[in-house]
């Protein structure tokens, strides 16, 4: 299916999100749609699939002008959008999800379970994935849930599948499976629009790339003809320079040491340490227990055994309050569900973590509140209309800066960052790296959990690799490379 | 992408409850001479006190992403305990304090069931609501306890007890009933607590995103238990004013009061899923219900129709709130 979008304008209120944006998709290609957060990628695709109506411009599908009124119409025409936040019913089974609203019946609305089960199995086989169709969705991994979504799209006879950040929550091996499935789809003549922030993936998977910047069409290139720097330049309109800013910090004394941490089936006998001014990267596959270990150190998951030492002294941490009192800050993996009070303002989010600093006893103090919040917004260059700006309406990068800001004023000795740059665009990523470096310069010890190998390799002094709940190796930055980390992360030994 | 300026629409929705109240009051003042009488307006406020006090506590509970169905039963049970103490000859001051402590404890029990017991607030307070009503019936054996004021021996005690519901303070040329003063003082205290204190922030944070609140060091368990305890205290306070006014107590007191309180909170624009709302909104919501009741009574509208009118007003208010 060929799709052409031309001269697309779209405004929300007084805010123009798309200005003369365009896009050209050829039959059977994998086409990357790139741009920073807020560049209008998702909006453009939502206009194509009828979620939003365009203010101006034209869309042709196979040469015929179209304007879908809703996603159902687009689906009928064979265009399906798989959102980053998957659109699945978690309490239902795989087959129920696949057939929702399109149940096969024996007539009179009585479901033909046998036929549906057989069809579901057939579709899964076609995709080449093994997912039990009777399993409940919430029991599946994110990668498997995504496969169900793709399967659903295929059942709707999709000719074009749009994927928004499909690998954001996938493990390395799940990403492999996804890529195989995508190539498999391509071979069957399905076109893919692939939205992602991960440059490495784009170069590995895609045929062509279209870049948007500030809602405008920048250009389309064949992937063989360009390199990473060129794409970044197209996205941000200037060269970004070094991806990982250099850090010049002398590593100090030990800040955190954990010995033999174990918790149920989550992780066993985990030991490592972090020194002042040091960045320790934690690498491992999704589900290896990285996030759980961090939650346990922060008192959010119960420990069966093991000891935690801060500055050489053993500390008992049973809940986040004790962790904070011990000088630990924790920036969680999921800023939307755990990191932020989304519907609250920047001010309230920064203040809630720093209540003792903004109040005299129980009573909030206006000047103190203002001072802390103003400093946060200025120090972290948070792009907003002011302290009352609701966090919901901030871009991913700015949301993450709010999360950083609220912790940094607690003056932690140890800062745990879990996937600090997930869903953050390349410019904001660099700002976050710079903030991390500034923290270490002040003597803060940093643990950075990340699924992005280049980031772990580029930022860490040492790398702790976790596999199935156990530490399989601790590498110095100098000796670490992608292959070594992957070997350890998949259970191999060096 | 986002709204930049707070326009007229913003202010309109922010104060929708007050605008509705104002419109309603103006219309009633125009069409009814009896309504606009100062005496009637004070009377209206006094009638609103019971629902108002309960609704203030309810606002805190709902802001923390809970609900408290037990307030009506707490109202009755704590009032009955005070009444039993009074008729058995104990000092009125002690009885009043005991009722307030009992109410607070009853609320805290709901809070513990919600947090430590991990019950959904609706279920937890449905349980306490049923249990407390049962205790009230057991204690009284289903019979009313009457002649409370005359059972009090000390003069001070009698004055204290009677003053709670029937007293009035002379301010200028109007006599403001004591319940109305308690109502307004409570409003000020709740407003201060929710907007100016760290505890207020903790309530909003808990209701807005409990996971996040926990991770930034808010003791959400404690916050929730306190919030339910506050709700219990307010219900007990309202119950005391009630038995002082009617000079008797019975186990069926306060039935259905939880629903009026929830209605007032909803009318005031507080989100039923927590995290968003204002005590002033609840105040307006309480007054809207009171004005409707009072106005319709004065105009002699059949009580059967009154319920339907109330329902329609609540529906319109809540729909308008959704349109934000």
Short mmCIF file of C-alpha atoms in Angstrom, two decimals, chain A residues 45-454:
data_model
loop_
_atom_site.label_atom_id
_atom_site.label_comp_id
_atom_site.label_asym_id
_atom_site.label_seq_id
_atom_site.Cartn_x
_atom_site.Cartn_y
_atom_site.Cartn_z
CA UNK A 45 0.21 9.19 12.40
CA UNK A 46 -2.92 9.84 14.43
CA UNK A 47 -4.16 12.10 11.64
CA UNK A 48 -3.47 9.35 9.13
CA UNK A 49 -5.46 6.84 11.18
CA UNK A 50 -8.36 9.19 11.88
CA UNK A 51 -7.75 9.74 15.60
CA UNK A 52 -7.37 13.46 14.91
CA UNK A 53 -8.77 15.48 12.04
CA UNK A 54 -6.33 17.59 10.06
CA UNK A 55 -6.73 21.35 9.66
CA UNK A 56 -5.26 21.34 6.17
CA UNK A 57 -3.50 19.04 3.72
CA UNK A 58 -4.26 15.93 1.74
CA UNK A 59 -3.82 12.20 2.23
CA UNK A 60 -3.72 9.71 -0.66
CA UNK A 61 -3.85 5.95 -0.17
CA UNK A 62 -2.91 4.08 -3.34
CA UNK A 63 -3.60 7.25 -5.30
CA UNK A 64 -7.08 7.80 -3.89
CA UNK A 65 -7.72 10.75 -1.65
CA UNK A 66 -8.93 9.64 1.78
CA UNK A 67 -9.81 11.16 5.11
CA UNK A 68 -10.58 8.59 7.79
CA UNK A 69 -13.06 9.75 10.39
CA UNK A 70 -11.95 7.29 13.07
CA UNK A 71 -9.45 4.49 13.65
CA UNK A 72 -12.06 1.88 12.71
CA UNK A 73 -12.30 3.32 9.19
CA UNK A 74 -8.52 3.32 8.88
CA UNK A 75 -8.42 -0.27 10.08
CA UNK A 76 -10.96 -1.27 7.44
CA UNK A 77 -8.70 0.26 4.85
CA UNK A 78 -5.83 -1.79 6.27
CA UNK A 79 -3.96 0.79 8.37
CA UNK A 80 -3.42 -0.08 12.03
CA UNK A 81 -1.66 1.95 14.71
CA UNK A 82 -0.01 0.06 17.59
CA UNK A 83 0.49 2.57 20.37
CA UNK A 84 3.37 2.69 22.79
CA UNK A 85 0.94 2.23 25.65
CA UNK A 86 -0.51 -1.03 24.42
CA UNK A 87 -4.22 -1.15 23.91
CA UNK A 88 -4.97 -4.50 25.47
CA UNK A 89 -7.47 -5.75 28.04
CA UNK A 90 -5.25 -7.11 30.76
CA UNK A 91 -7.86 -9.20 32.55
CA UNK A 92 -8.88 -11.13 29.44
CA UNK A 93 -7.12 -13.98 27.72
CA UNK A 94 -5.08 -13.73 24.54
CA UNK A 95 -7.83 -15.18 22.37
CA UNK A 96 -10.46 -12.95 23.94
CA UNK A 97 -8.28 -9.97 23.16
CA UNK A 98 -7.74 -11.06 19.60
CA UNK A 99 -11.43 -11.42 18.91
CA UNK A 100 -12.79 -8.58 20.99
CA UNK A 101 -15.72 -7.07 19.13
CA UNK A 102 -15.24 -9.55 16.29
CA UNK A 103 -16.08 -12.77 18.07
CA UNK A 104 -16.84 -15.78 15.92
CA UNK A 105 -20.29 -17.02 16.85
CA UNK A 106 -22.56 -19.95 16.34
CA UNK A 107 -25.37 -17.48 15.86
CA UNK A 108 -27.54 -15.75 18.48
CA UNK A 109 -24.38 -14.21 19.98
CA UNK A 110 -23.12 -17.52 21.33
CA UNK A 111 -19.34 -17.60 21.05
CA UNK A 112 -17.70 -20.33 19.03
CA UNK A 113 -14.73 -20.82 21.32
CA UNK A 114 -13.30 -23.74 19.40
CA UNK A 115 -13.14 -21.83 16.13
CA UNK A 116 -11.65 -18.78 17.82
CA UNK A 117 -8.99 -20.81 19.58
CA UNK A 118 -8.01 -22.56 16.37
CA UNK A 119 -7.84 -19.29 14.45
CA UNK A 120 -5.81 -17.64 17.21
CA UNK A 121 -3.31 -20.51 17.20
CA UNK A 122 -3.08 -20.34 13.42
CA UNK A 123 -2.32 -16.61 13.53
CA UNK A 124 0.36 -17.07 16.20
CA UNK A 125 1.99 -19.76 14.08
CA UNK A 126 1.94 -17.46 11.08
CA UNK A 127 3.76 -14.83 13.11
CA UNK A 128 6.19 -17.46 14.29
CA UNK A 129 5.71 -16.78 17.99
CA UNK A 130 4.80 -19.14 20.78
CA UNK A 131 2.23 -17.58 23.05
CA UNK A 132 -0.41 -19.72 24.78
CA UNK A 133 -3.69 -18.31 23.50
CA UNK A 134 -5.52 -19.20 26.71
CA UNK A 135 -3.13 -17.20 28.91
CA UNK A 136 -4.36 -14.08 30.63
CA UNK A 137 -2.82 -10.93 29.15
CA UNK A 138 -1.52 -9.62 32.46
CA UNK A 139 0.56 -12.80 32.87
CA UNK A 140 2.43 -12.16 29.62
CA UNK A 141 5.56 -10.07 29.22
CA UNK A 142 5.30 -6.71 27.49
CA UNK A 143 6.95 -8.24 24.43
CA UNK A 144 4.33 -10.98 24.25
CA UNK A 145 1.52 -8.47 24.73
CA UNK A 146 2.92 -6.54 21.83
CA UNK A 147 2.91 -9.69 19.68
CA UNK A 148 -0.77 -10.10 20.50
CA UNK A 149 -1.35 -6.55 19.28
CA UNK A 150 0.52 -7.25 16.06
CA UNK A 151 -1.46 -10.44 15.67
CA UNK A 152 -4.66 -8.46 16.12
CA UNK A 153 -3.53 -6.07 13.39
CA UNK A 154 -2.88 -8.98 11.04
CA UNK A 155 -6.31 -10.41 11.75
CA UNK A 156 -7.73 -7.10 10.61
CA UNK A 157 -5.83 -7.77 7.37
CA UNK A 158 -3.53 -4.81 7.89
CA UNK A 159 -1.45 -3.60 4.94
CA UNK A 160 0.26 -0.88 6.95
CA UNK A 161 1.23 -1.21 10.62
CA UNK A 162 2.40 1.85 12.51
CA UNK A 163 4.47 1.11 15.61
CA UNK A 164 5.22 3.79 18.17
CA UNK A 165 8.36 3.03 20.20
CA UNK A 166 7.71 -0.70 20.06
CA UNK A 167 10.98 -1.67 21.73
CA UNK A 168 10.83 0.81 24.60
CA UNK A 169 9.86 -1.89 27.09
CA UNK A 170 11.36 -4.95 25.40
CA UNK A 171 14.35 -7.05 26.36
CA UNK A 172 17.14 -7.53 23.88
CA UNK A 173 15.94 -11.00 22.96
CA UNK A 174 12.35 -9.83 22.65
CA UNK A 175 13.56 -7.07 20.36
CA UNK A 176 15.22 -9.74 18.20
CA UNK A 177 11.92 -11.61 17.98
CA UNK A 178 10.10 -8.40 17.11
CA UNK A 179 12.57 -7.59 14.34
CA UNK A 180 12.17 -11.07 12.90
CA UNK A 181 8.41 -10.67 12.95
CA UNK A 182 8.65 -7.26 11.29
CA UNK A 183 10.89 -8.63 8.52
CA UNK A 184 8.52 -11.53 8.15
CA UNK A 185 5.64 -9.08 7.72
CA UNK A 186 7.62 -7.10 5.19
CA UNK A 187 8.18 -10.25 3.17
CA UNK A 188 4.40 -10.71 3.12
CA UNK A 189 4.01 -7.21 1.64
CA UNK A 190 3.04 -5.33 4.78
CA UNK A 191 4.52 -1.84 5.12
CA UNK A 192 5.74 -0.73 8.53
CA UNK A 193 6.01 2.79 9.90
CA UNK A 194 8.53 2.55 12.70
CA UNK A 195 8.74 5.31 15.29
CA UNK A 196 11.71 5.02 17.64
CA UNK A 197 14.33 7.02 19.48
CA UNK A 198 16.86 4.23 19.24
CA UNK A 199 19.20 5.08 16.40
CA UNK A 200 20.86 1.67 16.36
CA UNK A 201 17.52 0.02 15.61
CA UNK A 202 16.70 2.37 12.78
CA UNK A 203 19.94 1.59 11.00
CA UNK A 204 19.53 -2.11 11.53
CA UNK A 205 15.91 -2.46 10.52
CA UNK A 206 14.64 0.31 8.29
CA UNK A 207 14.80 0.99 4.56
CA UNK A 208 14.07 4.68 4.55
CA UNK A 209 13.77 7.43 7.11
CA UNK A 210 11.65 10.56 7.34
CA UNK A 211 12.49 13.25 9.86
CA UNK A 212 10.14 15.83 11.35
CA UNK A 213 11.26 18.82 13.38
CA UNK A 214 8.90 21.15 15.25
CA UNK A 215 5.99 19.81 13.24
CA UNK A 216 7.64 20.41 9.89
CA UNK A 217 8.83 17.97 7.26
CA UNK A 218 12.64 17.99 7.15
CA UNK A 219 13.42 15.28 4.65
CA UNK A 220 13.37 11.64 3.61
CA UNK A 221 16.52 9.61 3.00
CA UNK A 222 17.53 6.09 2.08
CA UNK A 223 19.10 4.55 5.15
CA UNK A 224 22.22 3.43 3.23
CA UNK A 225 22.94 7.00 2.18
CA UNK A 226 23.20 8.54 5.64
CA UNK A 227 24.81 8.09 9.06
CA UNK A 228 23.84 8.69 12.65
CA UNK A 229 25.26 12.19 12.87
CA UNK A 230 23.34 13.20 9.78
CA UNK A 231 20.05 11.96 11.29
CA UNK A 232 20.71 13.75 14.57
CA UNK A 233 21.47 16.92 12.67
CA UNK A 234 18.22 16.61 10.74
CA UNK A 235 16.31 16.05 13.98
CA UNK A 236 17.68 18.90 16.04
CA UNK A 237 18.84 21.22 13.29
CA UNK A 238 22.41 21.32 14.54
CA UNK A 239 25.22 18.93 15.37
CA UNK A 240 25.04 17.62 18.93
CA UNK A 241 28.73 16.86 19.35
CA UNK A 242 29.78 14.17 21.77
CA UNK A 243 26.83 11.90 22.66
CA UNK A 244 28.13 11.20 26.14
CA UNK A 245 29.71 14.26 27.72
CA UNK A 246 33.11 13.64 29.33
CA UNK A 247 33.35 13.46 33.08
CA UNK A 248 36.38 14.42 35.09
CA UNK A 249 35.82 13.27 38.63
CA UNK A 250 38.14 11.61 41.07
CA UNK A 251 36.39 8.69 42.65
CA UNK A 252 36.19 8.97 46.44
CA UNK A 253 35.26 6.70 49.32
CA UNK A 254 32.68 3.97 49.27
CA UNK A 255 29.13 5.30 49.68
CA UNK A 256 27.00 2.19 49.29
CA UNK A 257 27.91 -1.44 49.72
CA UNK A 258 25.41 -4.26 49.55
CA UNK A 259 26.26 -7.79 50.58
CA UNK A 260 24.34 -10.91 49.76
CA UNK A 261 20.97 -9.31 49.03
CA UNK A 262 18.28 -11.89 48.36
CA UNK A 263 14.55 -11.64 47.96
CA UNK A 264 12.38 -14.61 47.13
CA UNK A 265 12.59 -15.55 43.50
CA UNK A 266 13.51 -12.02 42.43
CA UNK A 267 17.27 -12.03 43.08
CA UNK A 268 19.92 -13.94 45.03
CA UNK A 269 23.15 -13.05 46.74
CA UNK A 270 23.64 -9.66 45.12
CA UNK A 271 26.78 -7.81 46.21
CA UNK A 272 28.39 -4.68 44.81
CA UNK A 273 29.49 -1.24 45.91
CA UNK A 274 29.40 2.34 44.66
CA UNK A 275 31.88 5.06 45.51
CA UNK A 276 31.48 8.81 45.75
CA UNK A 277 31.66 10.47 42.35
CA UNK A 278 31.28 7.17 40.57
CA UNK A 279 28.67 6.04 38.07
CA UNK A 280 27.96 2.34 38.30
CA UNK A 281 25.92 1.09 35.38
CA UNK A 282 23.64 -1.88 35.91
CA UNK A 283 23.02 -3.90 32.80
CA UNK A 284 20.97 -6.98 32.14
CA UNK A 285 18.02 -8.24 30.19
CA UNK A 286 14.51 -7.09 30.98
CA UNK A 287 13.28 -9.21 33.86
CA UNK A 288 16.79 -10.01 35.12
CA UNK A 289 15.90 -8.38 38.43
CA UNK A 290 17.70 -5.05 38.05
CA UNK A 291 14.70 -2.90 38.95
CA UNK A 292 13.80 -5.22 41.81
CA UNK A 293 17.29 -4.97 43.33
CA UNK A 294 17.05 -1.18 43.22
CA UNK A 295 13.60 -1.23 44.77
CA UNK A 296 14.93 -3.44 47.55
CA UNK A 297 17.82 -1.10 48.29
CA UNK A 298 15.25 1.69 48.47
CA UNK A 299 13.07 -0.27 50.87
CA UNK A 300 10.24 -0.76 48.42
CA UNK A 301 10.67 -4.53 48.15
CA UNK A 302 11.16 -6.78 51.15
CA UNK A 303 14.60 -8.33 51.60
CA UNK A 304 14.91 -11.90 52.87
CA UNK A 305 18.58 -11.53 53.70
CA UNK A 306 21.58 -9.37 53.03
CA UNK A 307 23.13 -6.22 54.40
CA UNK A 308 23.17 -2.63 53.19
CA UNK A 309 25.98 -0.32 54.23
CA UNK A 310 25.97 3.45 53.74
CA UNK A 311 29.36 5.12 54.22
CA UNK A 312 30.61 1.97 55.86
CA UNK A 313 27.83 1.73 58.43
CA UNK A 314 25.12 -0.87 58.22
CA UNK A 315 21.65 0.61 57.74
CA UNK A 316 18.26 -1.00 58.10
CA UNK A 317 15.98 0.06 55.27
CA UNK A 318 12.44 -1.23 55.52
CA UNK A 319 10.59 1.48 53.61
CA UNK A 320 11.35 4.38 51.26
CA UNK A 321 11.26 6.86 54.16
CA UNK A 322 14.20 5.13 55.83
CA UNK A 323 16.04 5.02 52.51
CA UNK A 324 15.56 8.75 52.06
CA UNK A 325 16.72 9.34 55.62
CA UNK A 326 19.84 7.27 54.84
CA UNK A 327 20.57 9.63 51.93
CA UNK A 328 19.27 7.67 48.96
CA UNK A 329 17.29 9.13 46.07
CA UNK A 330 15.46 6.87 43.61
CA UNK A 331 14.39 7.85 40.13
CA UNK A 332 12.07 5.09 39.04
CA UNK A 333 11.80 3.33 35.75
CA UNK A 334 8.31 4.54 35.00
CA UNK A 335 7.98 8.24 35.57
CA UNK A 336 4.30 8.29 34.65
CA UNK A 337 3.06 5.70 37.10
CA UNK A 338 5.68 5.99 39.83
CA UNK A 339 7.84 9.04 39.34
CA UNK A 340 5.36 11.87 39.13
CA UNK A 341 2.06 13.12 40.42
CA UNK A 342 1.09 13.57 36.78
CA UNK A 343 -2.00 15.69 37.33
CA UNK A 344 -0.16 17.96 39.73
CA UNK A 345 2.03 20.97 39.00
CA UNK A 346 5.81 21.05 38.78
CA UNK A 347 5.83 22.94 42.08
CA UNK A 348 3.79 20.34 43.92
CA UNK A 349 5.96 17.54 42.57
CA UNK A 350 9.19 19.16 43.69
CA UNK A 351 7.71 20.19 47.04
CA UNK A 352 6.31 16.80 48.03
CA UNK A 353 9.80 15.28 48.04
CA UNK A 354 11.21 18.22 49.95
CA UNK A 355 8.49 18.95 52.51
CA UNK A 356 10.92 19.66 55.38
CA UNK A 357 12.68 22.22 53.15
CA UNK A 358 9.55 24.13 52.17
CA UNK A 359 7.76 24.22 55.52
CA UNK A 360 8.21 25.46 59.05
CA UNK A 361 7.04 22.45 60.98
CA UNK A 362 3.69 21.51 59.52
CA UNK A 363 2.97 24.81 57.87
CA UNK A 364 4.10 25.42 54.31
CA UNK A 365 6.17 28.53 53.79
CA UNK A 366 5.55 30.47 50.57
CA UNK A 367 8.99 32.08 50.16
CA UNK A 368 10.75 28.76 50.81
CA UNK A 369 8.41 26.96 48.41
CA UNK A 370 9.04 29.52 45.70
CA UNK A 371 12.80 29.46 46.17
CA UNK A 372 13.13 25.68 45.89
CA UNK A 373 10.82 25.39 42.90
CA UNK A 374 12.35 28.33 41.04
CA UNK A 375 15.82 26.90 41.53
CA UNK A 376 14.63 23.52 40.25
CA UNK A 377 13.14 24.96 37.09
CA UNK A 378 16.17 27.14 36.39
CA UNK A 379 18.90 24.65 37.29
CA UNK A 380 17.38 21.96 35.14
CA UNK A 381 16.22 24.16 32.26
CA UNK A 382 12.71 22.76 32.51
CA UNK A 383 10.72 24.16 29.60
CA UNK A 384 7.40 25.25 31.10
CA UNK A 385 5.08 28.18 31.67
CA UNK A 386 5.99 28.35 35.32
CA UNK A 387 5.77 26.46 38.59
CA UNK A 388 2.05 25.78 38.11
CA UNK A 389 2.55 23.95 34.82
CA UNK A 390 0.88 20.56 35.07
CA UNK A 391 3.32 17.67 34.58
CA UNK A 392 0.86 15.93 32.27
CA UNK A 393 1.52 18.59 29.66
CA UNK A 394 5.30 18.38 29.73
CA UNK A 395 7.37 16.47 27.20
CA UNK A 396 9.04 13.25 28.34
CA UNK A 397 12.41 14.91 28.70
CA UNK A 398 11.04 17.75 30.79
CA UNK A 399 9.05 15.34 32.97
CA UNK A 400 12.24 13.46 33.65
CA UNK A 401 13.97 16.71 34.58
CA UNK A 402 11.23 17.41 37.12
CA UNK A 403 11.83 13.98 38.63
CA UNK A 404 15.57 14.71 38.81
CA UNK A 405 14.95 18.15 40.27
CA UNK A 406 12.72 16.87 43.04
CA UNK A 407 15.34 14.39 44.20
CA UNK A 408 18.41 16.51 43.91
CA UNK A 409 17.22 18.95 46.58
CA UNK A 410 17.01 16.17 49.10
CA UNK A 411 20.82 16.23 48.71
CA UNK A 412 21.21 12.48 48.35
CA UNK A 413 24.53 10.77 48.86
CA UNK A 414 23.44 8.05 46.50
CA UNK A 415 21.19 8.52 43.50
CA UNK A 416 19.64 5.47 41.86
CA UNK A 417 18.49 6.10 38.31
CA UNK A 418 16.37 3.41 36.70
CA UNK A 419 16.19 3.89 32.92
CA UNK A 420 16.72 7.65 33.23
CA UNK A 421 16.49 8.37 29.51
CA UNK A 422 13.67 6.06 28.41
CA UNK A 423 11.38 7.83 25.97
CA UNK A 424 13.50 10.96 26.13
CA UNK A 425 14.75 12.62 22.95
CA UNK A 426 18.38 12.95 22.05
CA UNK A 427 18.83 16.58 23.09
CA UNK A 428 17.25 16.04 26.51
CA UNK A 429 19.25 12.82 26.91
CA UNK A 430 22.46 14.75 26.71
CA UNK A 431 21.16 17.26 29.25
CA UNK A 432 20.37 14.40 31.62
CA UNK A 433 23.85 12.94 31.16
CA UNK A 434 25.28 16.35 31.95
CA UNK A 435 23.17 16.53 35.12
CA UNK A 436 24.45 13.10 36.17
CA UNK A 437 28.00 14.28 35.63
CA UNK A 438 27.38 17.41 37.68
CA UNK A 439 26.04 15.28 40.48
CA UNK A 440 29.11 13.08 40.52
CA UNK A 441 31.30 16.16 40.53
CA UNK A 442 29.60 17.06 43.82
CA UNK A 443 30.58 13.67 45.20
CA UNK A 444 27.24 11.91 44.75
CA UNK A 445 27.42 8.20 44.02
CA UNK A 446 25.24 7.18 41.09
CA UNK A 447 23.73 3.84 40.11
CA UNK A 448 22.32 3.88 36.60
CA UNK A 449 20.16 0.99 35.42
CA UNK A 450 19.73 1.05 31.67
CA UNK A 451 18.66 -1.23 28.86
CA UNK A 452 20.53 0.84 26.32
CA UNK A 453 23.98 -0.65 26.07
CA UNK A 454 25.66 2.36 24.42
#
